[in-house]
Amino acid sequence: MSSSTSLPLSEHAMQVAERRFPELAAKSGHAAYKATLQRTGAVVVKTSLGQMVERRADGTSTVIKSLPMGKRVKSGVVLKRVK
């Protein structure tokens, strides 16, 4: 067994890696959606219209409920819990 040491990333290398996060997250989410649909035959998702929908492998969909509109948050805003 060989021991290897990893060198710290430069700031530029870290920024390049961080730019890929949205792409990797989207691919992972899509893969999870497809795997769950194949394994269980149905997936529950939130649509862009604010509805919770069950989508089945046969292509049919059923609206489970309408959800309240969410609040838009600007990038970089720090949210704090209210006690």
CSV table of N, CA and C in Angstrom, one decimal:
chain,number,residue,atom,x,y,z
A,1,MET,N,0.8,-1.2,0.0
A,1,MET,CA,0.0,0.0,0.0
A,1,MET,C,0.9,1.2,0.0
A,2,SER,N,0.7,2.1,-0.9
A,2,SER,CA,1.5,3.3,-1.0
A,2,SER,C,0.8,4.5,-0.3
A,3,SER,N,1.6,5.3,0.3
A,3,SER,CA,1.0,6.5,0.9
A,3,SER,C,1.2,7.7,0.0
A,4,SER,N,0.2,8.4,-0.2
A,4,SER,CA,0.3,9.6,-1.0
A,4,SER,C,-0.2,10.8,-0.3
A,5,THR,N,0.4,11.9,-0.6
A,5,THR,CA,0.0,13.1,0.1
A,5,THR,C,-0.6,14.0,-1.0
A,6,SER,N,-1.7,14.7,-0.7
A,6,SER,CA,-2.3,15.5,-1.7
A,6,SER,C,-1.9,17.0,-1.4
A,7,LEU,N,-1.6,17.7,-2.5
A,7,LEU,CA,-1.2,19.0,-2.4
A,7,LEU,C,-2.5,19.9,-2.2
A,8,PRO,N,-2.4,21.0,-1.5
A,8,PRO,CA,-3.5,21.9,-1.4
A,8,PRO,C,-3.8,22.5,-2.7
A,9,LEU,N,-5.1,22.8,-3.0
A,9,LEU,CA,-5.5,23.4,-4.2
A,9,LEU,C,-5.2,24.9,-4.2
A,10,SER,N,-4.9,25.4,-5.3
A,10,SER,CA,-4.7,26.8,-5.4
A,10,SER,C,-6.0,27.5,-5.4
A,11,GLU,N,-6.1,28.8,-5.2
A,11,GLU,CA,-7.4,29.5,-5.2
A,11,GLU,C,-8.1,29.4,-6.6
A,12,HIS,N,-7.3,29.5,-7.7
A,12,HIS,CA,-7.9,29.3,-9.0
A,12,HIS,C,-8.5,27.9,-9.2
A,13,ALA,N,-7.7,26.9,-8.8
A,13,ALA,CA,-8.2,25.5,-9.0
A,13,ALA,C,-9.5,25.3,-8.2
A,14,MET,N,-9.5,25.9,-7.0
A,14,MET,CA,-10.7,25.8,-6.1
A,14,MET,C,-11.9,26.4,-6.8
A,15,GLN,N,-11.7,27.6,-7.4
A,15,GLN,CA,-12.8,28.3,-8.0
A,15,GLN,C,-13.3,27.6,-9.2
A,16,VAL,N,-12.4,27.0,-10.0
A,16,VAL,CA,-12.8,26.2,-11.1
A,16,VAL,C,-13.6,25.0,-10.7
A,17,ALA,N,-13.2,24.3,-9.6
A,17,ALA,CA,-14.0,23.2,-9.1
A,17,ALA,C,-15.3,23.6,-8.6
A,18,GLU,N,-15.4,24.7,-7.9
A,18,GLU,CA,-16.7,25.2,-7.3
A,18,GLU,C,-17.7,25.6,-8.4
A,19,ARG,N,-17.2,26.1,-9.6
A,19,ARG,CA,-18.1,26.4,-10.7
A,19,ARG,C,-18.8,25.2,-11.2
A,20,ARG,N,-18.3,24.0,-11.0
A,20,ARG,CA,-19.0,22.8,-11.5
A,20,ARG,C,-20.1,22.3,-10.5
A,21,PHE,N,-20.2,22.8,-9.3
A,21,PHE,CA,-21.2,22.4,-8.4
A,21,PHE,C,-22.6,22.3,-8.9
A,22,PRO,N,-23.1,23.4,-9.5
A,22,PRO,CA,-24.4,23.4,-10.1
A,22,PRO,C,-24.7,22.3,-11.1
A,23,GLU,N,-23.7,22.1,-12.0
A,23,GLU,CA,-23.8,21.1,-13.0
A,23,GLU,C,-23.8,19.7,-12.4
A,24,LEU,N,-22.9,19.5,-11.4
A,24,LEU,CA,-22.9,18.2,-10.7
A,24,LEU,C,-24.2,17.9,-9.9
A,25,ALA,N,-24.7,18.9,-9.3
A,25,ALA,CA,-25.9,18.8,-8.5
A,25,ALA,C,-27.1,18.5,-9.4
A,26,ALA,N,-27.2,19.1,-10.6
A,26,ALA,CA,-28.3,18.9,-11.5
A,26,ALA,C,-28.2,17.4,-12.0
A,27,LYS,N,-27.0,17.0,-12.4
A,27,LYS,CA,-26.8,15.6,-12.9
A,27,LYS,C,-27.2,14.6,-11.8
A,28,SER,N,-26.7,14.8,-10.6
A,28,SER,CA,-27.0,13.9,-9.5
A,28,SER,C,-28.5,13.9,-9.2
A,29,GLY,N,-29.2,15.0,-9.2
A,29,GLY,CA,-30.6,15.0,-9.0
A,29,GLY,C,-31.4,14.3,-10.1
A,30,HIS,N,-31.0,14.5,-11.3
A,30,HIS,CA,-31.7,13.8,-12.5
A,30,HIS,C,-31.4,12.3,-12.4
A,31,ALA,N,-30.2,11.9,-12.0
A,31,ALA,CA,-29.9,10.5,-11.9
A,31,ALA,C,-30.8,9.8,-10.8
A,32,ALA,N,-30.9,10.6,-9.6
A,32,ALA,CA,-31.7,10.1,-8.5
A,32,ALA,C,-33.2,10.0,-8.9
A,33,TYR,N,-33.7,10.9,-9.7
A,33,TYR,CA,-35.1,10.9,-10.2
A,33,TYR,C,-35.3,9.7,-11.0
A,34,LYS,N,-34.4,9.4,-12.0
A,34,LYS,CA,-34.6,8.3,-12.9
A,34,LYS,C,-34.5,7.0,-12.2
A,35,ALA,N,-33.5,6.9,-11.2
A,35,ALA,CA,-33.3,5.6,-10.5
A,35,ALA,C,-34.5,5.3,-9.6
A,36,THR,N,-35.1,6.4,-9.0
A,36,THR,CA,-36.3,6.2,-8.1
A,36,THR,C,-37.5,5.8,-8.9
A,37,LEU,N,-37.7,6.5,-10.1
A,37,LEU,CA,-38.8,6.2,-10.9
A,37,LEU,C,-38.7,4.7,-11.4
A,38,GLN,N,-37.5,4.3,-11.8
A,38,GLN,CA,-37.3,2.9,-12.2
A,38,GLN,C,-37.5,1.9,-11.1
A,39,ARG,N,-37.0,2.2,-9.9
A,39,ARG,CA,-37.1,1.3,-8.8
A,39,ARG,C,-38.5,1.2,-8.2
A,40,THR,N,-39.2,2.3,-8.0
A,40,THR,CA,-40.4,2.3,-7.3
A,40,THR,C,-41.7,2.5,-8.2
A,41,GLY,N,-41.4,3.0,-9.4
A,41,GLY,CA,-42.5,3.3,-10.3
A,41,GLY,C,-43.2,4.6,-10.2
A,42,ALA,N,-42.8,5.4,-9.2
A,42,ALA,CA,-43.4,6.8,-9.1
A,42,ALA,C,-42.4,7.7,-8.3
A,43,VAL,N,-42.5,9.0,-8.6
A,43,VAL,CA,-41.7,10.0,-8.0
A,43,VAL,C,-42.5,11.2,-7.6
A,44,VAL,N,-42.4,11.8,-6.5
A,44,VAL,CA,-43.1,13.0,-6.1
A,44,VAL,C,-42.1,14.2,-6.3
A,45,VAL,N,-42.6,15.2,-7.0
A,45,VAL,CA,-41.8,16.3,-7.3
A,45,VAL,C,-42.6,17.6,-7.1
A,46,LYS,N,-41.9,18.7,-7.0
A,46,LYS,CA,-42.5,20.1,-7.0
A,46,LYS,C,-42.3,20.6,-8.4
A,47,THR,N,-43.4,21.1,-9.0
A,47,THR,CA,-43.3,21.7,-10.3
A,47,THR,C,-43.0,23.2,-10.2
A,48,SER,N,-42.7,23.7,-11.4
A,48,SER,CA,-42.5,25.2,-11.4
A,48,SER,C,-43.7,26.0,-11.2
A,49,LEU,N,-44.9,25.3,-11.3
A,49,LEU,CA,-46.2,26.0,-11.1
A,49,LEU,C,-46.6,26.0,-9.6
A,50,GLY,N,-45.7,25.4,-8.7
A,50,GLY,CA,-45.9,25.4,-7.3
A,50,GLY,C,-46.9,24.3,-6.9
A,51,GLN,N,-46.8,23.1,-7.6
A,51,GLN,CA,-47.7,22.0,-7.2
A,51,GLN,C,-46.8,20.8,-6.9
A,52,MET,N,-47.3,20.0,-5.9
A,52,MET,CA,-46.6,18.8,-5.6
A,52,MET,C,-47.3,17.7,-6.4
A,53,VAL,N,-46.6,17.0,-7.3
A,53,VAL,CA,-47.1,16.1,-8.3
A,53,VAL,C,-46.5,14.7,-8.1
A,54,GLU,N,-47.3,13.7,-8.3
A,54,GLU,CA,-46.7,12.3,-8.3
A,54,GLU,C,-46.6,12.0,-9.8
A,55,ARG,N,-45.4,11.6,-10.3
A,55,ARG,CA,-45.2,11.2,-11.7
A,55,ARG,C,-44.9,9.7,-11.6
A,56,ARG,N,-45.7,9.0,-12.5
A,56,ARG,CA,-45.5,7.5,-12.6
A,56,ARG,C,-44.7,7.1,-13.8
A,57,ALA,N,-44.2,5.9,-13.8
A,57,ALA,CA,-43.4,5.4,-14.9
A,57,ALA,C,-44.2,5.3,-16.2
A,58,ASP,N,-45.5,5.1,-16.1
A,58,ASP,CA,-46.3,5.0,-17.3
A,58,ASP,C,-46.6,6.4,-18.0
A,59,GLY,N,-46.0,7.5,-17.4
A,59,GLY,CA,-46.2,8.8,-18.0
A,59,GLY,C,-47.3,9.6,-17.4
A,60,THR,N,-48.1,9.0,-16.5
A,60,THR,CA,-49.2,9.8,-15.9
A,60,THR,C,-48.8,10.6,-14.7
A,61,SER,N,-49.5,11.7,-14.4
A,61,SER,CA,-49.2,12.5,-13.3
A,61,SER,C,-50.5,12.8,-12.5
A,62,THR,N,-50.3,12.9,-11.2
A,62,THR,CA,-51.4,13.3,-10.3
A,62,THR,C,-51.0,14.4,-9.4
A,63,VAL,N,-51.8,15.5,-9.4
A,63,VAL,CA,-51.5,16.6,-8.5
A,63,VAL,C,-51.9,16.2,-7.1
A,64,ILE,N,-51.0,16.3,-6.2
A,64,ILE,CA,-51.2,15.9,-4.8
A,64,ILE,C,-51.8,17.1,-4.1
A,65,LYS,N,-51.1,18.3,-4.2
A,65,LYS,CA,-51.5,19.5,-3.6
A,65,LYS,C,-50.8,20.7,-4.2
A,66,SER,N,-51.5,21.9,-4.1
A,66,SER,CA,-50.8,23.1,-4.5
A,66,SER,C,-50.1,23.7,-3.3
A,67,LEU,N,-48.9,24.2,-3.5
A,67,LEU,CA,-48.0,24.7,-2.5
A,67,LEU,C,-48.1,26.2,-2.4
A,68,PRO,N,-47.9,26.8,-1.3
A,68,PRO,CA,-47.8,28.2,-1.2
A,68,PRO,C,-46.6,28.7,-1.9
A,69,MET,N,-46.6,30.0,-2.4
A,69,MET,CA,-45.5,30.5,-3.1
A,69,MET,C,-44.3,30.7,-2.2
A,70,GLY,N,-43.2,30.4,-2.6
A,70,GLY,CA,-41.9,30.6,-1.8
A,70,GLY,C,-41.4,32.0,-1.9
A,71,LYS,N,-40.5,32.3,-1.1
A,71,LYS,CA,-39.9,33.7,-1.1
A,71,LYS,C,-38.6,33.6,-1.8
A,72,ARG,N,-38.4,34.6,-2.7
A,72,ARG,CA,-37.2,34.7,-3.5
A,72,ARG,C,-36.1,35.3,-2.5
A,73,VAL,N,-34.9,34.7,-2.6
A,73,VAL,CA,-33.8,35.1,-1.8
A,73,VAL,C,-32.6,35.4,-2.7
A,74,LYS,N,-32.1,36.6,-2.5
A,74,LYS,CA,-30.9,37.0,-3.4
A,74,LYS,C,-29.7,36.2,-3.0
A,75,SER,N,-28.9,35.9,-4.0
A,75,SER,CA,-27.6,35.2,-3.7
A,75,SER,C,-26.8,35.9,-2.7
A,76,GLY,N,-26.2,35.2,-1.8
A,76,GLY,CA,-25.3,35.8,-0.8
A,76,GLY,C,-26.0,36.3,0.5
A,77,VAL,N,-27.3,36.3,0.5
A,77,VAL,CA,-28.0,36.7,1.7
A,77,VAL,C,-27.9,35.7,2.8
A,78,VAL,N,-27.5,36.1,4.0
A,78,VAL,CA,-27.4,35.2,5.2
A,78,VAL,C,-28.7,35.2,5.9
A,79,LEU,N,-29.3,34.0,6.1
A,79,LEU,CA,-30.5,33.9,6.8
A,79,LEU,C,-30.2,33.5,8.2
A,80,LYS,N,-31.0,34.0,9.2
A,80,LYS,CA,-30.9,33.7,10.6
A,80,LYS,C,-32.2,33.2,11.1
A,81,ARG,N,-32.1,32.2,12.0
A,81,ARG,CA,-33.3,31.7,12.6
A,81,ARG,C,-33.8,32.6,13.7
A,82,VAL,N,-35.1,32.7,13.7
A,82,VAL,CA,-35.8,33.5,14.7
A,82,VAL,C,-36.1,32.6,15.9
A,83,LYS,N,-35.8,33.0,17.1
A,83,LYS,CA,-36.0,32.1,18.3
A,83,LYS,C,-37.4,32.4,18.9
